[in-house]
Short mmCIF file of C-alpha atoms in Angstrom, two decimals:
data_model
loop_
_atom_site.label_atom_id
_atom_site.label_comp_id
_atom_site.label_asym_id
_atom_site.label_seq_id
_atom_site.Cartn_x
_atom_site.Cartn_y
_atom_site.Cartn_z
CA UNK A 3 28.43 -5.54 9.01
CA UNK A 4 26.18 -6.36 12.10
CA UNK A 5 22.63 -7.18 11.28
CA UNK A 6 19.68 -8.29 13.32
CA UNK A 7 16.85 -10.19 11.71
CA UNK A 8 13.51 -10.33 14.26
CA UNK A 9 11.65 -13.43 14.31
CA UNK A 10 8.24 -14.66 16.07
CA UNK A 11 9.61 -16.21 19.10
CA UNK A 12 10.44 -20.24 19.00
CA UNK A 13 11.40 -19.88 15.55
CA UNK A 14 15.25 -18.31 16.10
CA UNK A 15 17.30 -21.59 15.93
CA UNK A 16 15.37 -22.18 12.90
CA UNK A 17 16.19 -18.62 11.53
CA UNK A 18 19.75 -19.56 12.47
CA UNK A 19 20.10 -22.41 9.98
CA UNK A 20 18.19 -20.27 7.11
CA UNK A 21 20.60 -17.37 7.61
CA UNK A 22 23.65 -19.88 7.82
CA UNK A 23 22.64 -21.21 4.66
CA UNK A 24 22.63 -17.87 2.31
CA UNK A 25 26.00 -17.17 3.49
CA UNK A 26 25.72 -15.12 6.89
CA UNK A 27 28.31 -14.99 9.35
CA UNK A 28 28.30 -16.32 12.93
CA UNK A 29 24.55 -16.13 13.27
CA UNK A 30 23.47 -16.01 16.85
CA UNK A 31 19.93 -16.58 18.23
CA UNK A 32 18.58 -14.05 20.77
CA UNK A 33 15.26 -13.72 22.40
CA UNK A 34 13.13 -12.72 19.45
CA UNK A 35 15.66 -12.67 16.77
CA UNK A 36 19.16 -13.45 15.10
CA UNK A 37 22.25 -11.45 15.32
CA UNK A 38 24.51 -11.99 12.20
CA UNK A 39 27.42 -10.43 10.12
CA UNK A 40 27.64 -10.00 6.35
CA UNK A 41 28.45 -8.00 3.37
CA UNK A 42 25.50 -6.23 1.45
CA UNK A 43 25.37 -9.38 -0.78
CA UNK A 44 23.93 -11.23 2.39
CA UNK A 45 21.77 -8.82 3.11
CA UNK A 46 20.12 -8.70 0.09
CA UNK A 47 19.65 -12.46 -0.10
CA UNK A 48 18.63 -12.52 3.45
CA UNK A 49 15.62 -10.27 2.45
CA UNK A 50 14.93 -12.15 -0.69
CA UNK A 51 15.14 -15.60 0.66
CA UNK A 52 14.35 -15.53 4.37
CA UNK A 53 10.81 -17.15 4.93
CA UNK A 54 11.35 -16.72 8.98
CA UNK A 55 12.65 -13.22 9.45
CA UNK A 56 10.27 -10.02 9.86
CA UNK A 57 13.18 -7.67 8.99
CA UNK A 58 16.63 -7.37 8.33
CA UNK A 59 17.84 -4.77 9.93
CA UNK A 60 21.42 -3.17 10.03
CA UNK A 61 23.15 -1.87 13.13
CA UNK A 62 24.33 1.68 12.78
CA UNK A 63 25.13 2.64 16.39
CA UNK A 64 25.05 1.59 19.94
CA UNK A 65 25.70 3.10 23.21
CA UNK A 66 24.93 3.37 27.09
CA UNK A 67 22.76 6.21 28.26
CA UNK A 68 20.88 7.12 31.11
CA UNK A 69 18.58 10.25 29.73
CA UNK A 70 17.06 11.04 26.66
CA UNK A 71 20.13 13.64 25.96
CA UNK A 72 22.10 10.65 25.97
CA UNK A 73 20.30 8.96 23.16
CA UNK A 74 20.13 11.84 21.02
CA UNK A 75 24.00 12.14 21.49
CA UNK A 76 24.22 8.39 20.19
CA UNK A 77 21.52 9.38 17.25
CA UNK A 78 23.23 12.14 16.19
CA UNK A 79 26.66 10.64 15.76
CA UNK A 80 26.04 7.88 12.76
CA UNK A 81 27.03 9.75 9.13
CA UNK A 82 23.31 9.50 8.14
CA UNK A 83 23.79 10.98 4.70
CA UNK A 84 25.73 7.84 3.96
CA UNK A 85 22.34 5.87 3.46
CA UNK A 86 19.87 8.47 2.58
CA UNK A 87 19.19 12.21 1.68
CA UNK A 88 17.36 15.03 2.84
CA UNK A 89 14.96 14.63 0.11
CA UNK A 90 13.72 11.55 1.51
CA UNK A 91 11.21 11.04 4.34
CA UNK A 92 11.65 9.08 7.32
CA UNK A 93 10.15 7.30 10.63
CA UNK A 94 11.73 6.29 13.92
CA UNK A 95 10.41 3.18 15.68
CA UNK A 96 11.20 2.85 19.43
CA UNK A 97 11.08 -0.58 21.51
CA UNK A 98 12.38 -0.91 25.00
CA UNK A 99 12.59 -3.49 27.40
CA UNK A 100 13.12 -2.43 31.11
CA UNK A 101 14.08 1.24 30.12
CA UNK A 102 13.83 3.65 32.91
CA UNK A 103 12.66 6.60 30.50
CA UNK A 104 9.42 7.46 31.19
CA UNK A 105 7.99 8.59 27.83
CA UNK A 106 8.98 6.37 24.43
CA UNK A 107 7.20 8.77 22.33
CA UNK A 108 9.41 11.67 23.64
CA UNK A 109 12.42 9.19 23.15
CA UNK A 110 11.12 8.68 19.58
CA UNK A 111 11.10 12.32 18.71
CA UNK A 112 14.56 13.04 20.11
CA UNK A 113 16.19 10.47 17.89
CA UNK A 114 14.16 11.83 15.14
CA UNK A 115 15.55 15.47 16.07
CA UNK A 116 19.18 14.25 16.08
CA UNK A 117 18.82 12.47 12.65
CA UNK A 118 17.25 15.92 11.31
CA UNK A 119 20.04 17.70 12.99
CA UNK A 120 22.62 15.83 11.63
CA UNK A 121 21.19 16.40 8.25
CA UNK A 122 20.88 20.15 8.78
CA UNK A 123 24.75 20.16 9.67
CA UNK A 124 26.19 18.43 6.73
CA UNK A 125 23.01 19.48 4.06
CA UNK A 126 21.75 22.69 5.45
CA UNK A 127 18.26 20.92 5.27
CA UNK A 128 16.56 18.13 6.69
CA UNK A 129 14.48 15.14 5.78
CA UNK A 130 10.58 15.10 6.23
CA UNK A 131 8.38 12.73 8.31
CA UNK A 132 6.10 10.08 7.14
CA UNK A 133 4.43 7.74 9.31
CA UNK A 134 2.54 5.82 6.79
CA UNK A 135 5.06 4.97 3.88
CA UNK A 136 8.73 6.34 4.66
CA UNK A 137 11.49 5.80 2.52
CA UNK A 138 13.63 5.00 5.46
CA UNK A 139 12.71 3.35 8.55
CA UNK A 140 15.01 4.08 11.55
CA UNK A 141 14.59 1.11 14.78
CA UNK A 142 15.83 1.95 17.90
CA UNK A 143 15.87 -0.77 21.12
CA UNK A 144 16.11 0.37 24.52
CA UNK A 145 17.45 -1.78 27.25
CA UNK A 146 17.79 -1.25 31.20
CA UNK A 147 21.16 1.03 30.15
CA UNK A 148 21.97 0.55 26.16
CA UNK A 149 20.25 1.81 22.94
CA UNK A 150 21.10 0.36 19.74
CA UNK A 151 19.98 1.96 16.29
CA UNK A 152 19.16 0.05 13.19
CA UNK A 153 18.61 0.87 9.83
CA UNK A 154 15.94 -1.25 8.21
CA UNK A 155 16.81 -2.70 4.94
CA UNK A 156 13.59 -4.34 4.39
CA UNK A 157 11.09 -1.62 4.21
CA UNK A 158 7.46 -3.55 4.70
CA UNK A 159 7.61 -6.30 7.25
CA UNK A 160 9.21 -9.34 5.43
CA UNK A 161 5.79 -11.50 5.79
CA UNK A 162 4.42 -9.30 3.40
CA UNK A 163 5.18 -11.11 0.43
CA UNK A 164 3.60 -8.58 -2.16
CA UNK A 165 0.58 -10.52 -3.10
CA UNK A 166 -2.35 -11.26 -0.93
CA UNK A 167 -5.27 -9.45 -1.87
CA UNK A 168 -8.08 -11.07 -0.06
CA UNK A 169 -7.83 -11.04 3.59
CA UNK A 170 -9.41 -12.56 6.79
CA UNK A 171 -10.42 -11.76 10.09
CA UNK A 172 -7.91 -13.68 12.10
CA UNK A 173 -5.04 -13.87 9.48
CA UNK A 174 -1.97 -15.96 10.35
CA UNK A 175 1.38 -14.14 9.17
CA UNK A 176 3.35 -15.40 6.75
CA UNK A 177 6.62 -15.89 8.44
CA UNK A 178 5.15 -17.63 11.43
CA UNK A 179 3.05 -19.84 9.03
CA UNK A 180 6.63 -20.83 7.34
CA UNK A 181 7.83 -21.65 10.48
CA UNK A 182 5.14 -23.51 12.09
CA UNK A 183 5.45 -25.84 8.44
CA UNK A 184 9.25 -26.13 9.16
CA UNK A 185 8.50 -27.55 12.74
CA UNK A 186 6.33 -30.10 11.64
CA UNK A 187 9.25 -31.74 9.43
CA UNK A 188 6.80 -31.59 6.41
CA UNK A 189 8.73 -32.95 3.22
CA UNK A 190 7.86 -30.19 0.44
CA UNK A 191 6.99 -32.00 -2.75
CA UNK A 192 7.06 -35.39 -1.54
CA UNK A 193 4.61 -35.59 1.40
CA UNK A 194 1.15 -34.53 1.17
CA UNK A 195 -0.11 -31.77 3.28
CA UNK A 196 -3.84 -30.36 4.42
CA UNK A 197 -4.97 -27.24 5.67
CA UNK A 198 -8.70 -28.18 6.47
CA UNK A 199 -9.22 -24.72 7.72
CA UNK A 200 -7.56 -22.83 5.21
CA UNK A 201 -9.23 -19.33 5.46
CA UNK A 202 -6.85 -17.22 3.11
CA UNK A 203 -4.75 -19.88 2.21
CA UNK A 204 -1.58 -18.65 4.20
CA UNK A 205 -0.17 -22.24 4.77
CA UNK A 206 -1.13 -23.22 1.31
CA UNK A 207 0.93 -20.52 -0.49
CA UNK A 208 3.98 -20.80 1.70
CA UNK A 209 3.97 -24.59 1.38
CA UNK A 210 3.65 -24.41 -2.48
CA UNK A 211 6.43 -21.79 -2.68
CA UNK A 212 8.72 -24.09 -0.61
CA UNK A 213 7.62 -26.98 -2.86
CA UNK A 214 8.55 -25.16 -5.88
CA UNK A 215 11.69 -23.03 -4.11
CA UNK A 216 10.04 -19.75 -4.95
CA UNK A 217 11.69 -17.37 -2.93
CA UNK A 218 9.31 -15.42 -0.93
CA UNK A 219 10.69 -12.21 -1.95
CA UNK A 220 10.29 -12.31 -5.70
CA UNK A 221 6.99 -10.45 -5.83
CA UNK A 222 8.02 -7.15 -3.86
CA UNK A 223 10.47 -4.29 -3.31
CA UNK A 224 12.77 -3.68 -0.04
CA UNK A 225 13.82 -0.74 1.74
CA UNK A 226 17.68 -1.00 1.01
CA UNK A 227 16.44 -0.54 -2.80
CA UNK A 228 16.22 2.98 -2.22
CA UNK A 229 19.24 3.75 0.02
CA UNK A 230 22.39 5.86 -1.54
CA UNK A 231 24.89 3.04 -1.54
CA UNK A 232 22.40 0.51 -3.26
CA UNK A 233 24.50 -1.77 -5.28
CA UNK A 234 22.21 -2.64 -8.26
CA UNK A 235 24.74 -4.07 -10.15
CA UNK A 236 25.43 -6.47 -7.09
CA UNK A 237 21.48 -6.98 -6.46
CA UNK A 238 20.10 -7.69 -9.99
CA UNK A 239 22.36 -11.14 -10.18
CA UNK A 240 21.19 -12.18 -6.85
CA UNK A 241 17.44 -11.50 -7.87
CA UNK A 242 18.02 -13.51 -11.09
CA UNK A 243 19.33 -16.70 -9.79
CA UNK A 244 16.32 -16.71 -7.32
CA UNK A 245 14.02 -16.58 -10.67
CA UNK A 246 15.91 -19.18 -12.62
CA UNK A 247 15.75 -21.52 -9.68
CA UNK A 248 12.43 -21.45 -9.42
CA UNK A 249 10.41 -24.70 -10.53
CA UNK A 250 7.85 -25.02 -13.28
CA UNK A 251 4.17 -24.90 -12.09
CA UNK A 252 2.86 -28.47 -11.47
CA UNK A 253 0.29 -30.14 -9.20
CA UNK A 254 1.56 -30.58 -5.75
CA UNK A 255 0.03 -33.07 -2.99
CA UNK A 256 -0.92 -30.13 -1.13
CA UNK A 257 -4.96 -29.78 -0.33
CA UNK A 258 -7.04 -26.76 1.32
CA UNK A 259 -10.43 -26.77 2.49
CA UNK A 260 -12.58 -24.29 4.21
CA UNK A 261 -16.51 -25.09 5.55
CA UNK A 262 -17.15 -21.20 4.12
CA UNK A 263 -17.70 -20.65 0.14
CA UNK A 264 -16.01 -17.12 0.73
CA UNK A 265 -12.88 -18.45 2.47
CA UNK A 266 -12.54 -21.01 -0.13
CA UNK A 267 -12.94 -18.40 -2.54
CA UNK A 268 -10.37 -16.01 -0.84
CA UNK A 269 -7.61 -18.89 -0.76
CA UNK A 270 -8.23 -19.51 -4.62
CA UNK A 271 -7.83 -15.68 -5.25
CA UNK A 272 -4.16 -15.50 -2.84
CA UNK A 273 -3.21 -18.81 -4.88
CA UNK A 274 -3.45 -17.08 -8.24
CA UNK A 275 -2.39 -14.15 -7.05
CA UNK A 276 0.77 -15.61 -5.66
CA UNK A 277 1.54 -17.29 -9.37
CA UNK A 278 0.30 -20.39 -7.85
CA UNK A 279 -2.63 -21.21 -9.94
CA UNK A 280 -3.42 -24.92 -10.47
CA UNK A 281 -0.84 -26.12 -8.08
CA UNK A 282 -2.69 -26.39 -4.98
CA UNK A 283 -6.16 -28.39 -4.66
CA UNK A 284 -9.11 -26.02 -2.70
CA UNK A 285 -12.28 -27.74 -1.69
CA UNK A 286 -15.33 -26.48 0.58
CA UNK A 287 -15.57 -28.88 2.77
CA UNK A 288 -16.47 -29.46 6.80
CA UNK A 289 -13.31 -30.51 8.29
CA UNK A 290 -15.39 -32.84 10.44
CA UNK A 291 -16.26 -34.87 7.29
CA UNK A 292 -12.76 -34.16 5.06
CA UNK A 293 -11.12 -37.80 4.13
CA UNK A 294 -7.83 -37.97 3.83
CA UNK A 295 -6.28 -37.62 0.34
CA UNK A 296 -3.30 -39.99 0.74
CA UNK A 297 -2.46 -43.05 3.43
CA UNK A 298 -0.18 -40.45 5.19
CA UNK A 299 1.27 -36.96 5.51
CA UNK A 300 0.95 -33.73 7.64
CA UNK A 301 -2.18 -32.26 8.52
CA UNK A 302 -1.80 -28.45 10.01
CA UNK A 303 -4.50 -26.03 10.74
CA UNK A 304 -4.98 -22.71 12.60
CA UNK A 305 -8.21 -23.26 14.16
CA UNK A 306 -10.90 -21.36 15.92
CA UNK A 307 -10.08 -20.70 19.67
CA UNK A 308 -12.83 -18.03 20.98
CA UNK A 309 -10.68 -15.07 20.88
CA UNK A 310 -11.41 -13.49 17.41
CA UNK A 311 -13.53 -16.07 15.93
CA UNK A 312 -16.33 -18.29 17.35
CA UNK A 313 -17.69 -18.49 20.75
CA UNK A 314 -16.59 -20.84 23.71
CA UNK A 315 -20.37 -22.68 23.19
CA UNK A 316 -19.56 -23.51 19.90
CA UNK A 317 -16.14 -24.48 20.51
CA UNK A 318 -17.10 -26.81 23.44
CA UNK A 319 -18.90 -28.74 20.82
CA UNK A 320 -16.59 -29.09 18.06
CA UNK A 321 -13.49 -30.04 19.83
CA UNK A 322 -14.76 -33.58 20.80
CA UNK A 323 -16.03 -33.77 17.24
CA UNK A 324 -12.76 -33.05 15.97
CA UNK A 325 -10.94 -35.78 18.04
CA UNK A 326 -13.48 -38.46 16.75
CA UNK A 327 -12.96 -37.14 12.86
CA UNK A 328 -9.22 -37.24 13.17
CA UNK A 329 -9.65 -40.96 14.73
CA UNK A 330 -11.97 -41.91 12.11
CA UNK A 331 -10.44 -40.29 9.01
CA UNK A 332 -6.66 -39.47 9.53
CA UNK A 333 -5.06 -42.41 10.83
CA UNK A 334 -1.21 -42.49 9.82
CA UNK A 335 -1.14 -38.44 9.74
CA UNK A 336 0.62 -36.20 11.70
CA UNK A 337 -1.77 -33.40 12.74
CA UNK A 338 -0.74 -30.20 14.03
CA UNK A 339 -2.89 -27.29 15.56
#
């Protein structure tokens, strides 16, 4: 089967390597994602193991179009009843690049009608639409002359790891944080890591899971578990193998801090919720006064940049002082912002 896994721009080559390591066949980087082939076992592992992918989507149809009627015809053709029933709810998502069609809302409606009409013809009734928590998500991508339809095997986006109750105002998505950590070249377990503006602890959690070999999907459910052809006997050994590989909790050379007590508390709550209590050191400290915990390592931070947090006058004062603090306290470290 053919799949497509969207990923934050710039991380496509890393996702190619990641998918290849879990058994994907011929992964190819495309703008914004990776195309690959595999069986259901590969699909299950990609959802469970990928730290970088946003979703894993099964390609079910593709064809050339000129009008909404062409899109309807292509969307009607797949045997949707192979994957789900009329008793389940669905939602259709449409994205487009250089599409000549005037209304994506109308195109979305036509795809939904095609799927529902398919069920009327084979089952005598149609599934209902649920825009908040559908059982099945169908994604359509329109280029200038081609429409491709996908069945979402992930359900909720994969960056929703299934924990993290304490949110912050300007969060960093988990898969982007994991990708940034990979780009730094940080060596999990053997090299110190510091996030001096840890907020809700996203970098800290992703780093600790990498160091302990915790599969990122162990705390959640997936869309494929609601499919008619879901192979539980194949899925359970894959999940059990990931659970068995998980290392025992231990103190790690991973440190987080934040100038705000509320943010420090959120990081601690989220680490505990992720089952990582006691693995990461978290403190309330001003980054400008923070001392390096080791002679070398990686510092990574998502600092305020004047869009959602802080204002420009504060930043004009902050960044020169940040440069001075780095020179004074972080010699020998690789620092990424």
